[in-house]
Amino acid sequence: MNIESSIHRPWLEEQFQANRLPMDSVVPQETMSMDNELEWQPQLGKLFNTWEEAWEFWKDYGGKIGFNVRRQYFNPDKHGMVLSARYVCSKEGVRKPDKRDRLTSNRRFQTRTGCPVKMGIKYLKDIAKYKIHDFFDKHNHELHLPETTHMLASQRNLSKIQAHEIDLEDDAGIKQRALFELMSRQVGGRENLGYTRVDQKNYLRIKRLKNMAYGEAGSLLQHFQQKCIENPSFYHGIQLDIDEQITNIFWADARMIMDYEYFGDVVTLDTTYSTNNAYRPLAIFAGFNHFRGVVIFGAALLYDETAESFEWTTQWLKLYVR
């Protein structure tokens, strides 16, 4: 018999007996992992309070497994109450043939494979809940890796907090590429961000369109009015055609007017092409200061480069700036 083991074994047994938990309080590790797995896996009979909750559950399940999801159908009653719904894989079904295929040179890639994965829910009036009554989980296509599931359309979501941060940093003048890189580093990588650079670009584009609720012309006039309120020395002029449509626009702020008073002996006019979506020429009246630096005396957005447009713009420069 080993002397060392005979000396230390009684002491170890006493410590084990003193610190051992009751048998009914010990949960096997396999049972714990199984319960956690069943929480996010669809099971027949699982209940939800609303159909939106079931949809969020299906999206979360698709993100964990590695497939994109979509809604196949809803069955509402005459009051708009959803009685049943079915959520499927995005590759469910097959695209219907298009009659214009024979006229199409570059056909779209076929992404659907007739995947049978689905989850159906129905409303139980007696308990006012939705129950999973139909479920199938065998895919007929390859699933996405965990490293790429954040790129799926159903897994991309721009939260209100992230949108607020994007607004602040965009107002600070940070470019979109640098803005996306900054947001990615803050959360430890692009896969943890929850959205892509395209989502960020679309958000900023929609935001700017909403800010231009009065249209391009109305927003421009509103901007000029705000500038006049901030500084009465701000001047602008607009030329209309016979249909009362804006043709030429001229503007100059207080700094431009001051620079023209000091350095307006020599003025150059330059027009730049294709710098906006309407392909309108942007005319810049510029010169040099006493440090040989370029200064701007005024700017105009022209309808065309005819003599009449240039005469109208030059007239504003002489009458309202000098």
mmCIF file of N, CA and C in Angstrom, residues 138-233:
data_model
loop_
_atom_site.group_PDB
_atom_site.id
_atom_site.type_symbol
_atom_site.label_atom_id
_atom_site.label_comp_id
_atom_site.label_asym_id
_atom_site.label_seq_id
_atom_site.Cartn_x
_atom_site.Cartn_y
_atom_site.Cartn_z
ATOM 1 N N LYS A 138 -34.834 19.837 -43.366
ATOM 2 C CA LYS A 138 -33.842 19.214 -44.236
ATOM 3 C C LYS A 138 -33.638 20.074 -45.481
ATOM 4 N N HIS A 139 -32.468 20.723 -45.563
ATOM 5 C CA HIS A 139 -32.148 21.567 -46.710
ATOM 6 C C HIS A 139 -31.619 20.714 -47.869
ATOM 7 N N ASN A 140 -31.784 21.219 -49.084
ATOM 8 C CA ASN A 140 -31.238 20.552 -50.276
ATOM 9 C C ASN A 140 -30.127 21.382 -50.916
ATOM 10 N N HIS A 141 -29.490 22.212 -50.114
ATOM 11 C CA HIS A 141 -28.409 23.066 -50.617
ATOM 12 C C HIS A 141 -27.403 23.271 -49.491
ATOM 13 N N GLU A 142 -26.252 23.811 -49.834
ATOM 14 C CA GLU A 142 -25.220 24.069 -48.836
ATOM 15 C C GLU A 142 -25.604 25.273 -47.974
ATOM 16 N N LEU A 143 -25.232 25.195 -46.711
ATOM 17 C CA LEU A 143 -25.522 26.273 -45.771
ATOM 18 C C LEU A 143 -24.318 27.194 -45.645
ATOM 19 N N HIS A 144 -24.570 28.388 -45.168
ATOM 20 C CA HIS A 144 -23.497 29.368 -44.998
ATOM 21 C C HIS A 144 -22.673 29.037 -43.761
ATOM 22 N N LEU A 145 -21.408 29.404 -43.820
ATOM 23 C CA LEU A 145 -20.526 29.244 -42.667
ATOM 24 C C LEU A 145 -20.840 30.313 -41.624
ATOM 25 N N PRO A 146 -20.519 30.054 -40.356
ATOM 26 C CA PRO A 146 -20.774 31.074 -39.318
ATOM 27 C C PRO A 146 -20.076 32.400 -39.597
ATOM 28 N N GLU A 147 -18.944 32.361 -40.329
ATOM 29 C CA GLU A 147 -18.214 33.596 -40.627
ATOM 30 C C GLU A 147 -18.923 34.463 -41.654
ATOM 31 N N THR A 148 -19.888 33.914 -42.383
ATOM 32 C CA THR A 148 -20.545 34.666 -43.458
ATOM 33 C C THR A 148 -22.037 34.874 -43.220
ATOM 34 N N THR A 149 -22.591 34.366 -42.130
ATOM 35 C CA THR A 149 -24.024 34.506 -41.902
ATOM 36 C C THR A 149 -24.447 35.961 -41.682
ATOM 37 N N HIS A 150 -23.512 36.805 -41.241
ATOM 38 C CA HIS A 150 -23.859 38.212 -41.031
ATOM 39 C C HIS A 150 -24.122 38.943 -42.339
ATOM 40 N N MET A 151 -23.773 38.315 -43.483
ATOM 41 C CA MET A 151 -24.019 38.931 -44.780
ATOM 42 C C MET A 151 -25.416 38.616 -45.319
ATOM 43 N N LEU A 152 -26.122 37.680 -44.699
ATOM 44 C CA LEU A 152 -27.459 37.330 -45.156
ATOM 45 C C LEU A 152 -28.413 38.502 -44.953
ATOM 46 N N ALA A 153 -29.334 38.661 -45.890
ATOM 47 C CA ALA A 153 -30.257 39.806 -45.831
ATOM 48 C C ALA A 153 -31.112 39.778 -44.572
ATOM 49 N N SER A 154 -31.532 38.594 -44.139
ATOM 50 C CA SER A 154 -32.393 38.502 -42.961
ATOM 51 C C SER A 154 -31.647 38.763 -41.665
ATOM 52 N N GLN A 155 -30.319 38.712 -41.681
ATOM 53 C CA GLN A 155 -29.527 38.913 -40.479
ATOM 54 C C GLN A 155 -28.971 40.323 -40.365
ATOM 55 N N ARG A 156 -29.174 41.136 -41.395
ATOM 56 C CA ARG A 156 -28.649 42.495 -41.393
ATOM 57 C C ARG A 156 -29.702 43.443 -40.833
ATOM 58 N N ASN A 157 -29.312 44.195 -39.829
ATOM 59 C CA ASN A 157 -30.250 45.101 -39.166
ATOM 60 C C ASN A 157 -29.486 46.304 -38.643
ATOM 61 N N LEU A 158 -29.941 47.487 -39.005
ATOM 62 C CA LEU A 158 -29.332 48.735 -38.546
ATOM 63 C C LEU A 158 -30.158 49.253 -37.384
ATOM 64 N N SER A 159 -29.624 49.146 -36.169
ATOM 65 C CA SER A 159 -30.363 49.546 -34.978
ATOM 66 C C SER A 159 -30.460 51.067 -34.886
ATOM 67 N N LYS A 160 -31.328 51.539 -33.995
ATOM 68 C CA LYS A 160 -31.505 52.981 -33.806
ATOM 69 C C LYS A 160 -30.229 53.623 -33.234
ATOM 70 N N ILE A 161 -29.546 52.900 -32.351
ATOM 71 C CA ILE A 161 -28.309 53.435 -31.778
ATOM 72 C C ILE A 161 -27.241 53.566 -32.857
ATOM 73 N N GLN A 162 -27.113 52.548 -33.706
ATOM 74 C CA GLN A 162 -26.140 52.612 -34.793
ATOM 75 C C GLN A 162 -26.497 53.713 -35.778
ATOM 76 N N ALA A 163 -27.784 53.873 -36.073
ATOM 77 C CA ALA A 163 -28.211 54.937 -36.982
ATOM 78 C C ALA A 163 -27.876 56.308 -36.402
ATOM 79 N N HIS A 164 -28.051 56.468 -35.088
ATOM 80 C CA HIS A 164 -27.721 57.747 -34.448
ATOM 81 C C HIS A 164 -26.222 58.030 -34.536
ATOM 82 N N GLU A 165 -25.394 57.003 -34.329
ATOM 83 C CA GLU A 165 -23.946 57.187 -34.445
ATOM 84 C C GLU A 165 -23.541 57.539 -35.874
ATOM 85 N N ILE A 166 -24.182 56.902 -36.843
ATOM 86 C CA ILE A 166 -23.886 57.208 -38.248
ATOM 87 C C ILE A 166 -24.258 58.649 -38.563
ATOM 88 N N ASP A 167 -25.393 59.116 -38.031
ATOM 89 C CA ASP A 167 -25.809 60.500 -38.261
ATOM 90 C C ASP A 167 -24.790 61.485 -37.679
ATOM 91 N N LEU A 168 -24.340 61.229 -36.458
ATOM 92 C CA LEU A 168 -23.388 62.133 -35.818
ATOM 93 C C LEU A 168 -22.066 62.182 -36.583
ATOM 94 N N GLU A 169 -21.550 61.021 -36.959
ATOM 95 C CA GLU A 169 -20.257 60.978 -37.629
ATOM 96 C C GLU A 169 -20.355 61.480 -39.065
ATOM 97 N N ASP A 170 -21.516 61.288 -39.694
ATOM 98 C CA ASP A 170 -21.697 61.826 -41.040
ATOM 99 C C ASP A 170 -21.784 63.348 -40.991
ATOM 100 N N ASP A 171 -22.445 63.899 -39.972
ATOM 101 C CA ASP A 171 -22.508 65.356 -39.820
ATOM 102 C C ASP A 171 -21.136 65.948 -39.525
ATOM 103 N N ALA A 172 -20.258 65.130 -38.907
ATOM 104 C CA ALA A 172 -18.902 65.603 -38.620
ATOM 105 C C ALA A 172 -18.004 65.592 -39.854
ATOM 106 N N GLY A 173 -18.506 65.071 -40.964
ATOM 107 C CA GLY A 173 -17.750 65.092 -42.208
ATOM 108 C C GLY A 173 -16.903 63.863 -42.457
ATOM 109 N N ILE A 174 -17.131 62.782 -41.712
ATOM 110 C CA ILE A 174 -16.359 61.553 -41.930
ATOM 111 C C ILE A 174 -16.874 60.859 -43.182
ATOM 112 N N LYS A 175 -15.972 60.442 -44.056
ATOM 113 C CA LYS A 175 -16.360 59.776 -45.291
ATOM 114 C C LYS A 175 -16.955 58.404 -44.980
ATOM 115 N N GLN A 176 -17.757 57.903 -45.936
ATOM 116 C CA GLN A 176 -18.498 56.669 -45.694
ATOM 117 C C GLN A 176 -17.577 55.479 -45.474
ATOM 118 N N ARG A 177 -16.508 55.374 -46.254
ATOM 119 C CA ARG A 177 -15.600 54.234 -46.088
ATOM 120 C C ARG A 177 -14.945 54.259 -44.702
ATOM 121 N N ALA A 178 -14.449 55.441 -44.312
ATOM 122 C CA ALA A 178 -13.830 55.568 -42.986
ATOM 123 C C ALA A 178 -14.862 55.384 -41.883
ATOM 124 N N LEU A 179 -16.088 55.822 -42.120
ATOM 125 C CA LEU A 179 -17.150 55.673 -41.126
ATOM 126 C C LEU A 179 -17.459 54.199 -40.886
ATOM 127 N N PHE A 180 -17.554 53.422 -41.958
ATOM 128 C CA PHE A 180 -17.842 51.994 -41.808
ATOM 129 C C PHE A 180 -16.686 51.268 -41.123
ATOM 130 N N GLU A 181 -15.466 51.650 -41.444
ATOM 131 C CA GLU A 181 -14.311 51.021 -40.813
ATOM 132 C C GLU A 181 -14.262 51.342 -39.314
ATOM 133 N N LEU A 182 -14.607 52.573 -38.961
ATOM 134 C CA LEU A 182 -14.626 52.970 -37.551
ATOM 135 C C LEU A 182 -15.682 52.190 -36.776
ATOM 136 N N MET A 183 -16.883 52.089 -37.336
ATOM 137 C CA MET A 183 -17.949 51.354 -36.666
ATOM 138 C C MET A 183 -17.597 49.878 -36.527
ATOM 139 N N SER A 184 -16.898 49.310 -37.506
ATOM 140 C CA SER A 184 -16.512 47.896 -37.447
ATOM 141 C C SER A 184 -15.502 47.646 -36.348
ATOM 142 N N ARG A 185 -14.540 48.535 -36.210
ATOM 143 C CA ARG A 185 -13.522 48.353 -35.168
ATOM 144 C C ARG A 185 -14.097 48.510 -33.770
ATOM 145 N N GLN A 186 -15.118 49.310 -33.633
ATOM 146 C CA GLN A 186 -15.714 49.517 -32.313
ATOM 147 C C GLN A 186 -16.362 48.247 -31.775
ATOM 148 N N VAL A 187 -16.845 47.381 -32.670
ATOM 149 C CA VAL A 187 -17.531 46.153 -32.236
ATOM 150 C C VAL A 187 -16.671 44.913 -32.443
ATOM 151 N N GLY A 188 -15.421 45.090 -32.870
ATOM 152 C CA GLY A 188 -14.522 43.955 -32.998
ATOM 153 C C GLY A 188 -14.565 43.232 -34.318
ATOM 154 N N GLY A 189 -15.038 43.874 -35.374
ATOM 155 C CA GLY A 189 -15.046 43.251 -36.691
ATOM 156 C C GLY A 189 -16.359 43.455 -37.418
ATOM 157 N N ARG A 190 -16.318 43.308 -38.741
ATOM 158 C CA ARG A 190 -17.515 43.516 -39.549
ATOM 159 C C ARG A 190 -18.586 42.481 -39.262
ATOM 160 N N GLU A 191 -18.169 41.260 -38.891
ATOM 161 C CA GLU A 191 -19.158 40.211 -38.638
ATOM 162 C C GLU A 191 -19.999 40.509 -37.411
ATOM 163 N N ASN A 192 -19.539 41.397 -36.520
ATOM 164 C CA ASN A 192 -20.295 41.757 -35.315
ATOM 165 C C ASN A 192 -21.074 43.053 -35.477
ATOM 166 N N LEU A 193 -20.978 43.677 -36.634
ATOM 167 C CA LEU A 193 -21.609 44.978 -36.828
ATOM 168 C C LEU A 193 -23.107 44.857 -37.041
ATOM 169 N N GLY A 194 -23.543 43.832 -37.751
ATOM 170 C CA GLY A 194 -24.974 43.638 -37.977
ATOM 171 C C GLY A 194 -25.483 44.217 -39.277
ATOM 172 N N TYR A 195 -24.671 44.924 -40.019
ATOM 173 C CA TYR A 195 -25.065 45.462 -41.317
ATOM 174 C C TYR A 195 -23.821 45.606 -42.179
ATOM 175 N N THR A 196 -24.024 45.837 -43.471
ATOM 176 C CA THR A 196 -22.924 45.956 -44.415
ATOM 177 C C THR A 196 -22.741 47.414 -44.826
ATOM 178 N N ARG A 197 -21.709 47.638 -45.609
ATOM 179 C CA ARG A 197 -21.443 48.994 -46.078
ATOM 180 C C ARG A 197 -22.543 49.474 -47.024
ATOM 181 N N VAL A 198 -23.132 48.546 -47.775
ATOM 182 C CA VAL A 198 -24.242 48.904 -48.664
ATOM 183 C C VAL A 198 -25.440 49.372 -47.851
ATOM 184 N N ASP A 199 -25.722 48.708 -46.725
ATOM 185 C CA ASP A 199 -26.820 49.131 -45.856
ATOM 186 C C ASP A 199 -26.578 50.540 -45.313
ATOM 187 N N GLN A 200 -25.339 50.824 -44.940
ATOM 188 C CA GLN A 200 -25.007 52.160 -44.455
ATOM 189 C C GLN A 200 -25.193 53.197 -45.553
ATOM 190 N N LYS A 201 -24.762 52.879 -46.767
ATOM 191 C CA LYS A 201 -24.905 53.809 -47.889
ATOM 192 C C LYS A 201 -26.369 54.060 -48.201
ATOM 193 N N ASN A 202 -27.191 53.008 -48.179
ATOM 194 C CA ASN A 202 -28.620 53.169 -48.451
ATOM 195 C C ASN A 202 -29.298 53.986 -47.359
ATOM 196 N N TYR A 203 -28.876 53.801 -46.106
ATOM 197 C CA TYR A 203 -29.466 54.570 -45.015
ATOM 198 C C TYR A 203 -29.199 56.059 -45.181
ATOM 199 N N LEU A 204 -27.957 56.419 -45.505
ATOM 200 C CA LEU A 204 -27.619 57.830 -45.688
ATOM 201 C C LEU A 204 -28.335 58.411 -46.902
ATOM 202 N N ARG A 205 -28.488 57.604 -47.954
ATOM 203 C CA ARG A 205 -29.181 58.097 -49.154
ATOM 204 C C ARG A 205 -30.651 58.364 -48.846
ATOM 205 N N ILE A 206 -31.305 57.440 -48.147
ATOM 206 C CA ILE A 206 -32.720 57.628 -47.804
ATOM 207 C C ILE A 206 -32.889 58.806 -46.855
ATOM 208 N N LYS A 207 -31.948 58.965 -45.938
ATOM 209 C CA LYS A 207 -32.009 60.083 -45.007
ATOM 210 C C LYS A 207 -31.954 61.417 -45.754
ATOM 211 N N ARG A 208 -31.055 61.527 -46.734
ATOM 212 C CA ARG A 208 -30.935 62.773 -47.494
ATOM 213 C C ARG A 208 -32.158 63.018 -48.359
ATOM 214 N N LEU A 209 -32.762 61.948 -48.870
ATOM 215 C CA LEU A 209 -33.984 62.122 -49.650
ATOM 216 C C LEU A 209 -35.131 62.615 -48.769
ATOM 217 N N LYS A 210 -35.194 62.111 -47.532
ATOM 218 C CA LYS A 210 -36.234 62.583 -46.615
ATOM 219 C C LYS A 210 -36.012 64.040 -46.235
ATOM 220 N N ASN A 211 -34.749 64.434 -46.087
ATOM 221 C CA ASN A 211 -34.463 65.828 -45.762
ATOM 222 C C ASN A 211 -34.854 66.769 -46.899
ATOM 223 N N MET A 212 -34.875 66.219 -48.128
ATOM 224 C CA MET A 212 -35.270 67.027 -49.287
ATOM 225 C C MET A 212 -36.752 66.802 -49.585
ATOM 226 N N ALA A 213 -37.584 66.991 -48.559
ATOM 227 C CA ALA A 213 -39.010 66.719 -48.702
ATOM 228 C C ALA A 213 -39.671 67.660 -49.703
ATOM 229 N N TYR A 214 -39.082 68.827 -49.931
ATOM 230 C CA TYR A 214 -39.673 69.784 -50.858
ATOM 231 C C TYR A 214 -39.107 69.643 -52.265
ATOM 232 N N GLY A 215 -38.336 68.617 -52.525
ATOM 233 C CA GLY A 215 -37.712 68.466 -53.829
ATOM 234 C C GLY A 215 -36.386 69.208 -53.893
ATOM 235 N N GLU A 216 -35.677 69.032 -54.981
ATOM 236 C CA GLU A 216 -34.359 69.655 -55.108
ATOM 237 C C GLU A 216 -34.465 71.183 -55.132
ATOM 238 N N ALA A 217 -35.381 71.708 -55.933
ATOM 239 C CA ALA A 217 -35.525 73.165 -56.029
ATOM 240 C C ALA A 217 -36.007 73.762 -54.715
ATOM 241 N N GLY A 218 -37.007 73.118 -54.101
ATOM 242 C CA GLY A 218 -37.523 73.627 -52.835
ATOM 243 C C GLY A 218 -36.487 73.569 -51.727
ATOM 244 N N SER A 219 -35.702 72.506 -51.687
ATOM 245 C CA SER A 219 -34.659 72.394 -50.670
ATOM 246 C C SER A 219 -33.573 73.439 -50.880
ATOM 247 N N LEU A 220 -33.254 73.718 -52.143
ATOM 248 C CA LEU A 220 -32.249 74.744 -52.425
ATOM 249 C C LEU A 220 -32.732 76.119 -51.985
ATOM 250 N N LEU A 221 -33.976 76.452 -52.276
ATOM 251 C CA LEU A 221 -34.520 77.736 -51.843
ATOM 252 C C LEU A 221 -34.578 77.832 -50.323
ATOM 253 N N GLN A 222 -34.937 76.736 -49.673
ATOM 254 C CA GLN A 222 -34.967 76.731 -48.219
ATOM 255 C C GLN A 222 -33.562 76.936 -47.644
ATOM 256 N N HIS A 223 -32.551 76.356 -48.308
ATOM 257 C CA HIS A 223 -31.176 76.542 -47.867
ATOM 258 C C HIS A 223 -30.746 78.001 -48.026
ATOM 259 N N PHE A 224 -31.115 78.633 -49.136
ATOM 260 C CA PHE A 224 -30.776 80.034 -49.351
ATOM 261 C C PHE A 224 -31.464 80.929 -48.331
ATOM 262 N N GLN A 225 -32.715 80.637 -48.001
ATOM 263 C CA GLN A 225 -33.426 81.436 -47.008
ATOM 264 C C GLN A 225 -32.768 81.321 -45.634
ATOM 265 N N GLN A 226 -32.327 80.107 -45.294
ATOM 266 C CA GLN A 226 -31.655 79.916 -44.012
ATOM 267 C C GLN A 226 -30.347 80.692 -43.968
ATOM 268 N N LYS A 227 -29.609 80.724 -45.100
ATOM 269 C CA LYS A 227 -28.366 81.476 -45.162
ATOM 270 C C LYS A 227 -28.618 82.971 -45.019
ATOM 271 N N CYS A 228 -29.701 83.467 -45.599
ATOM 272 C CA CYS A 228 -30.033 84.889 -45.476
ATOM 273 C C CYS A 228 -30.394 85.253 -44.043
ATOM 274 N N ILE A 229 -31.029 84.320 -43.337
ATOM 275 C CA ILE A 229 -31.364 84.573 -41.941
ATOM 276 C C ILE A 229 -30.094 84.621 -41.095
ATOM 277 N N GLU A 230 -29.169 83.711 -41.379
ATOM 278 C CA GLU A 230 -27.924 83.672 -40.618
ATOM 279 C C GLU A 230 -27.038 84.878 -40.907
ATOM 280 N N ASN A 231 -27.027 85.338 -42.145
ATOM 281 C CA ASN A 231 -26.194 86.485 -42.532
ATOM 282 C C ASN A 231 -26.907 87.256 -43.641
ATOM 283 N N PRO A 232 -27.401 88.464 -43.362
ATOM 284 C CA PRO A 232 -28.132 89.233 -44.384
ATOM 285 C C PRO A 232 -27.282 89.591 -45.596
ATOM 286 N N SER A 233 -25.961 89.454 -45.516
ATOM 287 C CA SER A 233 -25.105 89.764 -46.652
ATOM 288 C C SER A 233 -25.103 88.666 -47.707
#
